[in-house]
Structure formats: structure tokens, C-alpha cells
CSV table of C-alpha atoms and ligand atoms in Angstrom, one decimal:
chain,number,residue,atom,x,y,z
A,1,MET,CA,26.6,-26.4,28.1
A,2,LYS,CA,25.6,-29.3,25.8
A,3,PRO,CA,27.3,-29.9,22.5
A,4,PRO,CA,25.2,-28.7,19.6
A,5,VAL,CA,23.1,-30.9,17.2
A,6,LYS,CA,24.2,-30.5,13.6
A,7,ASN,CA,22.0,-28.2,11.5
A,8,PRO,CA,20.9,-28.7,7.9
A,9,ILE,CA,21.6,-25.0,6.9
A,10,ARG,CA,25.3,-24.2,6.8
A,11,GLU,CA,25.1,-20.5,5.8
A,12,TYR,CA,25.0,-17.6,8.2
A,13,ASP,CA,25.3,-13.8,8.0
A,14,VAL,CA,26.7,-12.0,11.0
A,15,LYS,CA,28.8,-8.9,11.4
A,16,ASP,CA,32.0,-10.2,12.8
A,17,MET,CA,32.9,-13.8,13.8
A,18,GLY,CA,35.7,-12.3,15.9
A,19,LEU,CA,33.1,-11.2,18.5
A,20,ALA,CA,32.0,-14.8,19.2
A,21,GLN,CA,34.0,-15.4,22.4
A,22,THR,CA,32.5,-12.2,24.0
A,23,GLY,CA,29.1,-13.3,22.9
A,24,LYS,CA,29.6,-16.8,24.4
A,25,GLN,CA,30.6,-15.3,27.8
A,26,ARG,CA,27.5,-13.0,27.8
A,27,ILE,CA,25.2,-15.8,26.8
A,28,GLU,CA,26.5,-17.8,29.8
A,29,TRP,CA,26.1,-14.9,32.1
A,30,ALA,CA,22.5,-14.4,31.0
A,31,TYR,CA,21.8,-18.1,31.6
A,32,ARG,CA,22.7,-17.8,35.3
A,33,SER,CA,19.4,-15.8,35.7
A,34,MET,CA,17.3,-18.2,33.6
A,35,GLY,CA,16.3,-20.9,36.2
A,36,VAL,CA,13.1,-21.9,34.5
A,37,LEU,CA,14.7,-22.4,31.2
A,38,LYS,CA,17.3,-24.5,32.9
A,39,GLN,CA,14.6,-26.8,34.2
A,40,VAL,CA,13.1,-27.0,30.7
A,41,GLU,CA,16.6,-27.9,29.4
A,42,LYS,CA,16.9,-30.8,31.9
A,43,ASP,CA,13.5,-32.1,30.9
A,44,PHE,CA,14.2,-31.7,27.1
A,45,ASN,CA,17.6,-33.4,27.5
A,46,ARG,CA,15.9,-36.4,29.0
A,47,ARG,CA,12.8,-36.6,26.7
A,48,LYS,CA,14.0,-35.0,23.4
A,49,PRO,CA,10.4,-33.9,22.8
A,50,LEU,CA,11.3,-31.8,19.8
A,51,LYS,CA,13.2,-34.5,17.9
A,52,GLY,CA,12.9,-34.1,14.1
A,53,LEU,CA,11.3,-30.6,14.4
A,54,ARG,CA,12.7,-27.8,12.2
A,55,ILE,CA,12.1,-24.4,13.7
A,56,GLY,CA,12.4,-21.1,11.9
A,57,ALA,CA,12.8,-18.2,14.4
A,58,CYS,CA,12.5,-14.5,14.0
A,59,LEU,CA,13.4,-13.0,17.4
A,60,HIS,CA,15.5,-10.2,18.8
A,61,VAL,CA,19.0,-11.7,18.7
A,62,THR,CA,20.1,-11.3,22.3
A,63,THR,CA,21.8,-13.4,25.0
A,64,GLU,CA,18.4,-14.6,26.2
A,65,THR,CA,17.3,-15.7,22.7
A,66,ALA,CA,20.6,-17.5,22.3
A,67,ASN,CA,19.8,-19.6,25.4
A,68,LEU,CA,16.4,-20.3,24.0
A,69,MET,CA,17.9,-21.5,20.7
A,70,ARG,CA,20.3,-23.7,22.6
A,71,VAL,CA,17.5,-25.3,24.7
A,72,LEU,CA,15.4,-26.0,21.6
A,73,LYS,CA,18.4,-27.8,20.1
A,74,VAL,CA,18.8,-29.8,23.3
A,75,GLY,CA,15.2,-30.8,22.9
A,76,GLY,CA,16.1,-32.3,19.5
A,77,ALA,CA,15.1,-29.5,17.1
A,78,ASP,CA,17.0,-27.9,14.2
A,79,VAL,CA,16.8,-24.1,14.4
A,80,ALA,CA,17.6,-21.1,12.2
A,81,LEU,CA,17.4,-17.6,13.5
A,82,ALA,CA,16.9,-14.1,12.0
A,83,ALA,CA,16.4,-10.8,13.8
A,84,SER,CA,12.9,-9.4,14.4
A,85,ASN,CA,14.1,-5.9,14.3
A,86,PRO,CA,17.0,-4.3,12.3
A,87,LEU,CA,18.5,-2.5,15.3
A,88,SER,CA,18.1,-5.0,18.1
A,89,THR,CA,20.8,-7.6,17.2
A,90,GLN,CA,23.7,-8.1,19.6
A,91,ASP,CA,26.4,-8.8,17.1
A,92,ASP,CA,28.6,-10.8,19.5
A,93,VAL,CA,25.7,-13.0,20.3
A,94,ALA,CA,25.0,-13.6,16.6
A,95,ALA,CA,28.6,-14.7,16.1
A,96,ALA,CA,28.6,-16.9,19.1
A,97,LEU,CA,25.4,-18.7,18.0
A,98,VAL,CA,27.2,-19.6,14.7
A,99,LYS,CA,30.5,-20.5,16.2
A,100,TYR,CA,29.7,-22.2,19.4
A,101,PHE,CA,26.1,-23.3,19.2
A,102,ASP,CA,25.7,-24.3,15.5
A,103,VAL,CA,22.7,-22.1,15.0
A,104,PRO,CA,22.5,-20.6,11.5
A,105,THR,CA,22.0,-16.9,12.3
A,106,PHE,CA,21.2,-14.1,9.9
A,107,SER,CA,21.3,-10.7,11.6
A,108,ILE,CA,23.5,-7.7,11.7
A,109,LYS,CA,22.7,-4.7,14.0
A,110,GLY,CA,21.8,-1.7,11.8
A,111,GLU,CA,20.9,-3.8,8.7
A,112,ASP,CA,18.6,-2.1,6.2
A,113,THR,CA,15.1,-3.2,5.4
A,114,LYS,CA,16.2,-5.2,2.3
A,115,THR,CA,18.8,-7.1,4.3
A,116,TYR,CA,16.3,-7.6,7.1
A,117,TYR,CA,13.9,-9.4,4.8
A,118,LYS,CA,16.7,-11.3,3.0
A,119,HIS,CA,17.6,-12.7,6.4
A,120,ILE,CA,14.0,-13.8,7.0
A,121,PHE,CA,14.1,-15.6,3.6
A,122,SER,CA,17.4,-17.3,4.6
A,123,VAL,CA,15.7,-18.6,7.8
A,124,LEU,CA,12.9,-20.0,5.6
A,125,GLU,CA,15.5,-22.1,3.9
A,126,ILE,CA,15.2,-24.5,6.8
A,127,LYS,CA,11.6,-25.3,5.6
A,128,PRO,CA,10.2,-24.7,9.0
A,129,MET,CA,7.7,-27.0,10.7
A,130,ILE,CA,7.3,-24.4,13.4
A,131,THR,CA,7.5,-20.6,13.1
A,132,MET,CA,8.6,-18.7,16.1
A,133,ASP,CA,8.0,-15.0,15.7
A,134,ASP,CA,8.2,-11.7,17.5
A,135,GLY,CA,6.0,-9.2,15.6
A,136,ALA,CA,4.7,-11.6,12.9
A,137,ASP,CA,7.1,-10.7,10.1
A,138,LEU,CA,8.1,-14.3,9.5
A,139,VAL,CA,4.5,-15.4,9.5
A,140,SER,CA,3.5,-12.7,7.1
A,141,THR,CA,6.4,-13.4,4.8
A,142,ILE,CA,5.7,-17.1,4.6
A,143,HIS,CA,1.9,-16.4,4.0
A,144,THR,CA,2.6,-13.8,1.3
A,145,LYS,CA,5.8,-14.7,-0.5
A,146,LYS,CA,6.7,-18.3,0.3
A,147,ARG,CA,3.3,-20.0,0.3
A,148,ASN,CA,4.9,-23.2,-1.1
A,149,LEU,CA,6.5,-23.7,2.4
A,150,LEU,CA,3.1,-23.6,4.2
A,151,ARG,CA,2.5,-27.3,3.7
A,152,ASN,CA,5.5,-28.1,6.0
A,153,VAL,CA,4.3,-25.9,8.9
A,154,ILE,CA,2.3,-27.6,11.7
A,155,GLY,CA,2.1,-24.5,14.0
A,156,GLY,CA,3.8,-21.4,15.3
A,157,THR,CA,4.3,-19.2,18.3
A,158,GLU,CA,4.2,-15.4,18.7
A,159,GLU,CA,6.0,-13.5,21.3
A,160,THR,CA,4.6,-10.0,21.4
A,161,THR,CA,1.3,-7.9,21.6
A,162,THR,CA,1.8,-6.4,18.1
A,163,GLY,CA,2.4,-9.8,16.5
A,164,VAL,CA,-0.7,-11.2,18.2
A,165,ILE,CA,-2.8,-8.3,16.9
A,166,ARG,CA,-1.6,-9.0,13.4
A,167,LEU,CA,-2.3,-12.7,13.7
A,168,ARG,CA,-5.8,-12.2,15.1
A,169,SER,CA,-6.6,-10.1,12.0
A,170,MET,CA,-5.2,-12.8,9.7
A,171,ALA,CA,-7.3,-15.4,11.6
A,172,LYS,CA,-10.4,-13.2,11.4
A,173,GLU,CA,-10.0,-12.9,7.6
A,174,LYS,CA,-9.5,-16.7,7.4
A,175,LYS,CA,-5.9,-16.1,6.1
A,176,LEU,CA,-4.0,-17.9,8.8
A,177,ALA,CA,-2.8,-21.2,7.4
A,178,TYR,CA,-1.8,-22.9,10.7
A,179,PRO,CA,-2.4,-22.7,14.5
A,180,ILE,CA,-0.4,-20.2,16.5
A,181,ILE,CA,0.1,-20.0,20.2
A,182,SER,CA,0.1,-16.5,21.6
A,183,VAL,CA,2.9,-16.6,24.1
A,184,ASN,CA,2.3,-13.0,24.9
A,185,ASP,CA,-1.1,-13.9,26.5
A,186,ALA,CA,0.4,-16.2,29.1
A,187,TYR,CA,0.3,-14.5,32.5
A,188,THR,CA,3.9,-15.5,33.1
A,189,LYS,CA,4.7,-13.6,30.0
A,190,HIS,CA,2.9,-10.3,29.8
A,191,LEU,CA,2.6,-9.5,33.5
A,192,PHE,CA,6.3,-9.7,33.9
A,193,ASP,CA,8.0,-9.3,30.5
A,194,ASN,CA,5.8,-6.5,29.3
A,195,ARG,CA,5.6,-4.7,32.6
A,196,TYR,CA,8.9,-5.2,34.5
A,197,GLY,CA,11.0,-6.1,31.4
A,198,THR,CA,9.8,-3.1,29.2
A,199,GLY,CA,9.7,-0.9,32.3
A,200,GLN,CA,13.3,-1.4,33.3
A,201,SER,CA,14.9,-1.8,29.8
A,202,THR,CA,13.2,1.3,28.4
A,203,ILE,CA,14.5,3.5,31.1
A,204,ASP,CA,17.9,1.7,30.7
A,205,GLY,CA,17.9,2.5,26.9
A,206,ILE,CA,17.0,6.2,27.5
A,207,LEU,CA,19.6,6.6,30.2
A,208,ARG,CA,22.4,4.8,28.2
A,209,ALA,CA,21.6,7.0,25.2
A,210,THR,CA,21.3,10.3,26.9
A,211,ASN,CA,22.7,10.1,30.5
A,212,ARG,CA,19.9,12.5,31.5
A,213,LEU,CA,18.7,12.9,35.1
A,214,MET,CA,15.3,11.3,35.6
A,215,ALA,CA,14.6,13.0,39.0
A,216,GLY,CA,12.3,16.0,38.5
A,217,SER,CA,11.9,15.5,34.7
A,218,VAL,CA,8.5,15.6,33.1
A,219,PHE,CA,8.2,12.1,31.6
A,220,VAL,CA,5.4,11.4,29.2
A,221,VAL,CA,4.3,7.8,28.6
A,222,CYS,CA,1.9,7.4,25.6
A,223,GLY,CA,-0.1,4.2,26.2
A,224,TYR,CA,-1.1,2.5,29.5
A,225,GLY,CA,-1.1,-1.1,28.5
A,226,TRP,CA,1.2,-3.5,30.4
A,227,CYS,CA,4.3,-1.9,28.9
A,228,GLY,CA,3.2,1.6,29.6
A,229,ARG,CA,2.4,0.7,33.2
A,230,GLY,CA,5.9,-0.7,33.6
A,231,VAL,CA,7.6,2.3,32.1
A,232,ALA,CA,5.5,4.8,34.1
A,233,MET,CA,6.2,2.8,37.3
A,234,ARG,CA,9.9,2.8,36.9
A,235,ALA,CA,10.1,6.5,35.8
A,236,LYS,CA,8.1,7.5,38.9
A,237,GLY,CA,10.4,5.4,41.0
A,238,MET,CA,13.3,7.4,39.8
A,239,GLY,CA,11.6,10.7,40.7
A,240,ALA,CA,10.2,11.8,37.4
A,241,ARG,CA,6.9,13.6,37.2
A,242,VAL,CA,5.0,11.2,35.0
A,243,ILE,CA,2.2,12.0,32.6
A,244,ILE,CA,0.1,9.3,30.9
A,245,THR,CA,-1.7,9.8,27.6
A,246,GLU,CA,-4.4,7.2,26.6
A,247,VAL,CA,-7.3,6.6,24.2
A,248,ASP,CA,-9.0,3.9,26.3
A,249,PRO,CA,-11.2,5.5,29.1
A,250,VAL,CA,-10.8,2.6,31.5
A,251,ARG,CA,-7.0,2.6,31.2
A,252,ALA,CA,-6.9,6.4,31.5
A,253,LEU,CA,-9.0,6.1,34.7
A,254,GLU,CA,-6.7,3.4,36.0
A,255,ALA,CA,-3.6,5.6,35.3
A,256,ALA,CA,-5.2,8.6,37.2
A,257,MET,CA,-6.0,6.4,40.2
A,258,ASP,CA,-2.5,4.9,40.1
A,259,GLY,CA,-1.4,8.5,40.8
A,260,TYR,CA,-0.3,9.8,37.4
A,261,TYR,CA,-1.2,13.0,35.6
A,262,VAL,CA,-3.5,12.0,32.7
A,263,MET,CA,-4.0,14.4,29.8
A,264,SER,CA,-4.2,14.6,26.0
A,265,ILE,CA,-1.0,14.3,24.0
A,266,ARG,CA,-1.7,17.9,22.8
A,267,GLU,CA,-1.4,19.2,26.3
A,268,ALA,CA,1.5,16.8,27.3
A,269,SER,CA,3.5,17.8,24.2
A,270,LYS,CA,3.9,21.3,25.6
A,271,ILE,CA,5.4,20.4,28.9
A,272,GLY,CA,7.2,17.1,28.5
A,273,ASP,CA,11.0,16.7,28.8
A,274,ILE,CA,11.1,13.0,27.8
A,275,PHE,CA,8.4,11.2,25.7
A,276,VAL,CA,8.1,7.4,25.3
A,277,THR,CA,5.5,5.8,23.0
A,278,VAL,CA,4.3,2.3,23.9
A,279,THR,CA,0.9,2.1,22.2
A,280,GLY,CA,1.4,-0.4,19.4
A,281,ASP,CA,-0.3,2.1,17.1
A,282,THR,CA,0.9,4.5,14.4
A,283,THR,CA,1.7,8.3,14.4
A,284,VAL,CA,1.1,8.8,18.1
A,285,ILE,CA,3.5,11.8,18.1
A,286,SER,CA,3.2,13.8,14.9
A,287,LYS,CA,3.5,17.3,13.4
A,288,ASN,CA,1.5,19.3,16.0
A,289,GLU,CA,3.1,17.6,18.9
A,290,PHE,CA,6.6,18.0,17.6
A,291,LEU,CA,5.9,21.7,17.0
A,292,ASN,CA,4.6,22.1,20.5
A,293,MET,CA,7.6,20.6,22.2
A,294,LYS,CA,10.1,22.5,24.4
A,295,ASP,CA,13.6,23.1,23.1
A,296,GLY,CA,15.6,19.9,23.9
A,297,ALA,CA,12.7,17.5,24.3
A,298,ILE,CA,13.7,13.8,24.1
A,299,VAL,CA,11.5,11.4,22.1
A,300,ALA,CA,11.7,7.6,22.1
A,301,ASN,CA,9.7,4.6,21.2
A,302,SER,CA,9.4,1.3,23.0
A,303,GLY,CA,6.6,-0.2,20.9
A,304,HIS,CA,7.4,-3.0,18.5
A,305,PHE,CA,7.4,-1.1,15.2
A,306,ASN,CA,9.0,2.2,14.4
A,307,VAL,CA,5.6,3.8,13.4
A,308,GLU,CA,4.7,5.5,16.6
A,309,LEU,CA,6.8,8.5,16.0
A,310,ASP,CA,6.0,10.2,12.7
A,311,LEU,CA,9.7,10.8,11.7
A,312,GLU,CA,8.9,11.4,8.1
A,313,THR,CA,6.8,14.5,9.1
A,314,LEU,CA,9.5,15.5,11.7
A,315,ARG,CA,12.1,15.5,8.9
A,316,SER,CA,9.8,17.6,6.7
A,317,ILE,CA,9.4,20.3,9.4
A,318,SER,CA,13.0,20.3,10.3
A,319,ARG,CA,15.8,22.5,8.9
A,320,ASN,CA,18.3,19.8,9.4
A,321,HIS,CA,19.2,16.8,11.5
A,322,ARG,CA,22.4,15.3,12.7
A,323,GLU,CA,23.7,12.6,15.1
A,324,VAL,CA,24.9,14.3,18.3
A,325,ARG,CA,25.6,11.1,20.3
A,326,GLU,CA,25.3,7.4,19.6
A,327,PHE,CA,21.5,6.7,19.3
A,328,VAL,CA,20.6,10.4,19.6
A,329,GLU,CA,19.6,12.4,16.5
A,330,GLU,CA,19.0,16.1,16.8
A,331,TYR,CA,16.2,17.6,14.6
A,332,ARG,CA,16.4,21.4,14.4
A,333,LEU,CA,12.8,22.6,13.7
A,334,ALA,CA,12.0,25.6,11.6
A,335,ASN,CA,10.8,27.3,14.8
A,336,GLY,CA,14.5,27.1,16.0
A,337,ARG,CA,13.8,24.4,18.7
A,338,ALA,CA,15.6,21.1,18.8
A,339,VAL,CA,13.9,17.7,19.3
A,340,TYR,CA,16.1,14.7,20.1
A,341,VAL,CA,15.0,11.3,18.7
A,342,LEU,CA,16.5,8.2,20.2
A,343,ALA,CA,17.4,5.1,18.2
A,344,ASP,CA,15.7,6.3,15.1
A,345,GLY,CA,12.3,5.7,16.6
A,346,ARG,CA,13.0,1.9,16.9
A,347,LEU,CA,12.7,-0.1,20.1
A,348,VAL,CA,14.8,2.0,22.4
A,349,ASN,CA,15.2,-0.7,25.0
A,350,LEU,CA,16.8,-3.2,22.5
A,351,SER,CA,18.6,-0.6,20.3
A,352,ALA,CA,20.3,1.5,23.0
A,353,ALA,CA,20.3,-1.1,25.8
A,354,GLU,CA,20.2,-4.9,25.9
A,355,GLY,CA,16.4,-5.5,26.0
A,356,HIS,CA,14.6,-7.1,28.9
A,357,PRO,CA,16.8,-8.6,31.6
A,358,SER,CA,17.4,-12.4,31.5
A,359,SER,CA,15.3,-13.2,34.6
A,360,VAL,CA,12.2,-12.0,33.0
A,361,MET,CA,12.9,-13.4,29.5
A,362,ASP,CA,13.4,-16.7,31.4
A,363,MET,CA,9.6,-17.0,31.8
A,364,SER,CA,8.8,-15.7,28.3
A,365,PHE,CA,11.1,-18.2,26.7
A,366,ALA,CA,10.1,-21.1,28.9
A,367,ASN,CA,6.6,-20.4,27.6
A,368,GLN,CA,8.1,-20.5,24.0
A,369,ALA,CA,9.9,-23.7,24.5
A,370,LEU,CA,7.0,-25.5,26.2
A,371,SER,CA,4.5,-24.2,23.6
A,372,VAL,CA,6.6,-25.7,20.8
A,373,ALA,CA,6.6,-29.1,22.6
A,374,TYR,CA,2.8,-28.8,23.0
A,375,LEU,CA,2.4,-28.0,19.3
A,376,LYS,CA,4.5,-31.0,18.3
A,377,THR,CA,2.0,-33.3,20.0
A,378,ASN,CA,-1.2,-31.4,19.6
A,379,ALA,CA,-1.0,-29.3,16.4
A,380,SER,CA,-3.0,-31.7,14.3
A,381,ARG,CA,-6.0,-31.3,16.6
A,382,LEU,CA,-5.9,-27.5,16.5
A,383,GLU,CA,-7.7,-25.1,14.2
A,384,LYS,CA,-6.0,-22.4,12.0
A,385,THR,CA,-6.4,-19.7,14.6
A,386,VAL,CA,-4.6,-18.1,17.6
A,387,TYR,CA,-4.5,-20.1,20.9
A,388,PRO,CA,-3.5,-19.1,24.4
A,389,VAL,CA,-0.6,-21.0,26.1
A,390,PRO,CA,-2.2,-23.9,27.9
A,391,GLU,CA,-3.0,-23.0,31.5
A,392,ASN,CA,-1.0,-25.8,33.1
A,393,ILE,CA,2.2,-24.6,31.3
A,394,ASP,CA,1.6,-21.0,32.4
A,395,LYS,CA,1.0,-22.0,36.1
A,396,ASN,CA,3.9,-24.5,36.2
A,397,ILE,CA,6.3,-21.8,35.0
A,398,ALA,CA,5.1,-19.6,37.9
A,399,VAL,CA,5.7,-22.5,40.3
A,400,ILE,CA,9.2,-23.1,39.0
A,401,LYS,CA,10.1,-19.4,38.9
A,402,LEU,CA,9.0,-19.0,42.6
A,403,LYS,CA,11.3,-22.0,43.5
A,404,THR,CA,14.3,-20.5,41.7
A,405,LEU,CA,13.7,-17.2,43.6
A,406,GLY,CA,13.6,-19.1,46.9
A,407,ILE,CA,10.0,-18.0,47.5
A,408,GLU,CA,7.7,-20.4,49.3
A,409,ILE,CA,3.9,-19.8,49.2
A,410,ASP,CA,0.9,-21.3,51.1
A,411,SER,CA,-1.6,-23.8,49.9
A,412,LEU,CA,-5.3,-24.0,50.7
A,413,THR,CA,-6.3,-26.2,53.7
A,414,PRO,CA,-9.0,-28.8,53.0
A,415,ARG,CA,-11.4,-26.5,55.0
A,416,GLN,CA,-10.6,-23.5,52.9
A,417,LYS,CA,-11.0,-25.6,49.7
A,418,ALA,CA,-14.4,-26.7,50.9
A,419,TYR,CA,-15.4,-23.2,51.8
A,420,LEU,CA,-14.5,-21.9,48.4
A,421,ALA,CA,-16.5,-24.7,46.7
A,422,SER,CA,-19.6,-24.1,48.8
A,423,TRP,CA,-22.3,-21.6,48.1
A,424,LYS,CA,-24.2,-22.2,51.4
A,425,SER,CA,-22.1,-20.4,54.0
A,426,GLY,CA,-22.8,-16.6,53.9
A,427,THR,CA,-23.2,-14.1,56.7
B,501,LIG,N1,12.4,-8.6,23.8
B,501,LIG,C1,12.6,-7.7,24.8
B,501,LIG,N2,13.8,-8.0,25.4
B,501,LIG,C2,14.3,-9.1,24.9
B,501,LIG,C3,15.4,-9.8,25.1
B,501,LIG,N3,16.3,-9.5,26.0
B,501,LIG,N4,15.6,-10.9,24.3
B,501,LIG,C4,14.8,-11.2,23.4
B,501,LIG,N5,13.6,-10.6,23.1
B,501,LIG,C5,13.4,-9.5,23.8
């Protein structure tokens, strides 16, 4: 790994610097599965396309994110990093970033909301020219509480569906002060990260937290977007009887034809053993659903914010609650039944497990790195709105990923190209 570039911010706030060595080893292990990012690193090392750029990042502090930070620095950027969720930080990685990779990192697993925002403010000390966000908390903070810093910013990137929805609202209200690239909308991001990443890591989080048997369980997935599709697919693969709840008629139909039971949350709440919300919306499971649940039902969220499970109401209808296992809180309802909430309703895949596997984050973070390089050259030509990742970047990531997986594909013959271009040949 390359020696780090010196960073202008010297402070950091992590749990325990004694964890740094373990973190370094885990970061190196993750990098073994990040073949696309390795190619980007090679290219960045040669061209230094990010020279002089200051990047403020608010991402889940994981082994994969650490590798992205490293590669951005190889490209010539200065970076500072805060967590994008109070429970997703891997403390050993945060320590390693500070000790071995000279990345000022501000994140501690389990930090309260005040500390979470204090850490975002610390990252803003870098006076970012690029914001790199996962959920848009950094962007919203700079737009509302640090407007004086907006003049430095040339552009930003956003990692996740929820963040993109927030940014599109800002752009629609003409409140967005600089162009942002929606990494989430790249095919090589959402088709793989949202589906296979969330699919595997959500099940991983639930199993690490509960050690429950999936086979034969009634598994309710609320939301059939790319994340919901992935979670449902993996639960089915492990033998669960999967129910989908949806509000979108086309998605509901798709779920039915994909072979799932589809019903209202009201009906599903009476029969589910395990519930997972992945809708991106608020109060998906609330009072009536909690009251309907069987004794011992397990409830988790894998959507970005902890608003999908109405825990405030759950507390109000519970006699008491207590931790019964790490990441498992038992709520004893007034009707005598127990409901088990995982990871306090926060992202279960990043809180109780390690988030998406490296091989899938490889493509997401290659999109991030290459989008930043694109912004450096093109930001001045862009409007203050949300843009997709340029198609050539997206396609090229797929080409490299296939290569790293040892998969060869066909290409069109001249005759096939001509056929596709012509409208004359029919029956
Ligand atoms: N989001 C989901 N999984 C992640 C991971 N492993 N690293 C960073 N962000 C993530």
C-alpha cells in the first residue's frame, strides 16, 4: 500500500487507537476483493487527477470505505471522514485510518446524535471542495449551518437512494448550491450493491444478532425496491417463506410473479416471524402492526434512516424493554407478548454485521472515485442539480469487474451490428 499524503487537519476522534493494527489487517483483507478499485488506484497513481482537491466524506466507516479513502489520497486529494450512521462505524478501521493512512477520522460506534453532528462539523473543517455523502447529512449540514463554506465547494457525490431523494427535493426547491452526482443511480451500483449487497448483509446482520433458523420461518420484507428484492431473494434461498408488502402496484405485481406472497402489512403483521423494512419511508411498522405480532416476533430495519420502525410508539405500548443479547432489545407489550427489535432500528446490516461485502462495494466505490475525478474537470460546466454517473464510467466499471472475475463475454459481429442498426429487415 502507498505511503499517505499529509493532511491539513490533524485532529481525529476515534474509540481506541489500540485497535489500529487489527483494522489495518481487515482493510487489507477487504482490498483483495476490490479489483476495480485497484485498477483505479493504478490509474490515479499515474495521473494524480485529484491533485489539490479537498474532500469531506460522510460514509459508513468500514474496511471498504477505508480503501476508498486511501485511493482518493493516491489520486492526490486530501480527505477527512465522518460516519454516516451512529452505529455503523468499525472502530478498528477508524483507528487504522488515523494511524496508518493519515485520514482524519471522526467516528465512534454508538455515538449519540450530538456527537454524530459534531463529527460532521469536524469534517467540514477541511473546507471541502467536494462533499462525498451517504444519506445527505453532510450536504444538508453545509447548506443549513455552514453556508459560508459553500463557496469552496465545486461538487459532490451521493451514495444512497435515501440521500438522492433528499437531494432531488433540494434541487427541485432550487436550494442545492452545487452539482451532485448520484452514484446510486449507476447500474454498477444499485443493481449489485443495493440488491446483492443489502440482500446478503441484511441476512448476515439478522443471523449474527439472533442466530435464528431461516428455514421455514415466515419472513416479511417491507418494500420491493432493489434492496427489498435482494433481501427477499436471499431469505427465500435459505428456505424462509417470504412475504412482500408494497405500496407500488407494479412492484407488488412483480413480487407476486417473482413467486412471493404479497399482502398488506396489516395481514403480514399477524403471521410474520421476522420483519425487515427496506422502504426508505417512515413509520412502516407502527402501533397496530406491533400489537398484531406473534409473541417473539423479530423486527429489523435495513433502510438508511431509523424511521421505518416506529420505536417511540412501541415504547409507549410496552410495559418495559431490556437488552437480551447484543443488538437485540426485548419489548414486552401490555398484551403480554414480546417483540424483539434489532440494532435499535438502525441499519441492521451495518450495525450487527459488517455491511455489504467488499466485492460489491468495489463497484460502488470505483463509481465514487471516478465521479470525483469527473467533477474535478467538469464541475464548472454543470448546473446545481443531481446528475447521473456518466455512462462511460458505469460501463467501464462493468468491463473491469468482469475481467477481475475472469468472465469473458461476446461482442457483436459486424453483421449483427448492421442488423441492429437497420429497420428494413423484418419477417
Ligand atoms: N454501505 C453498505 N455496506 C457498506 C460497506 N461495507 N461500506 C461502506 N458503505 C456501505
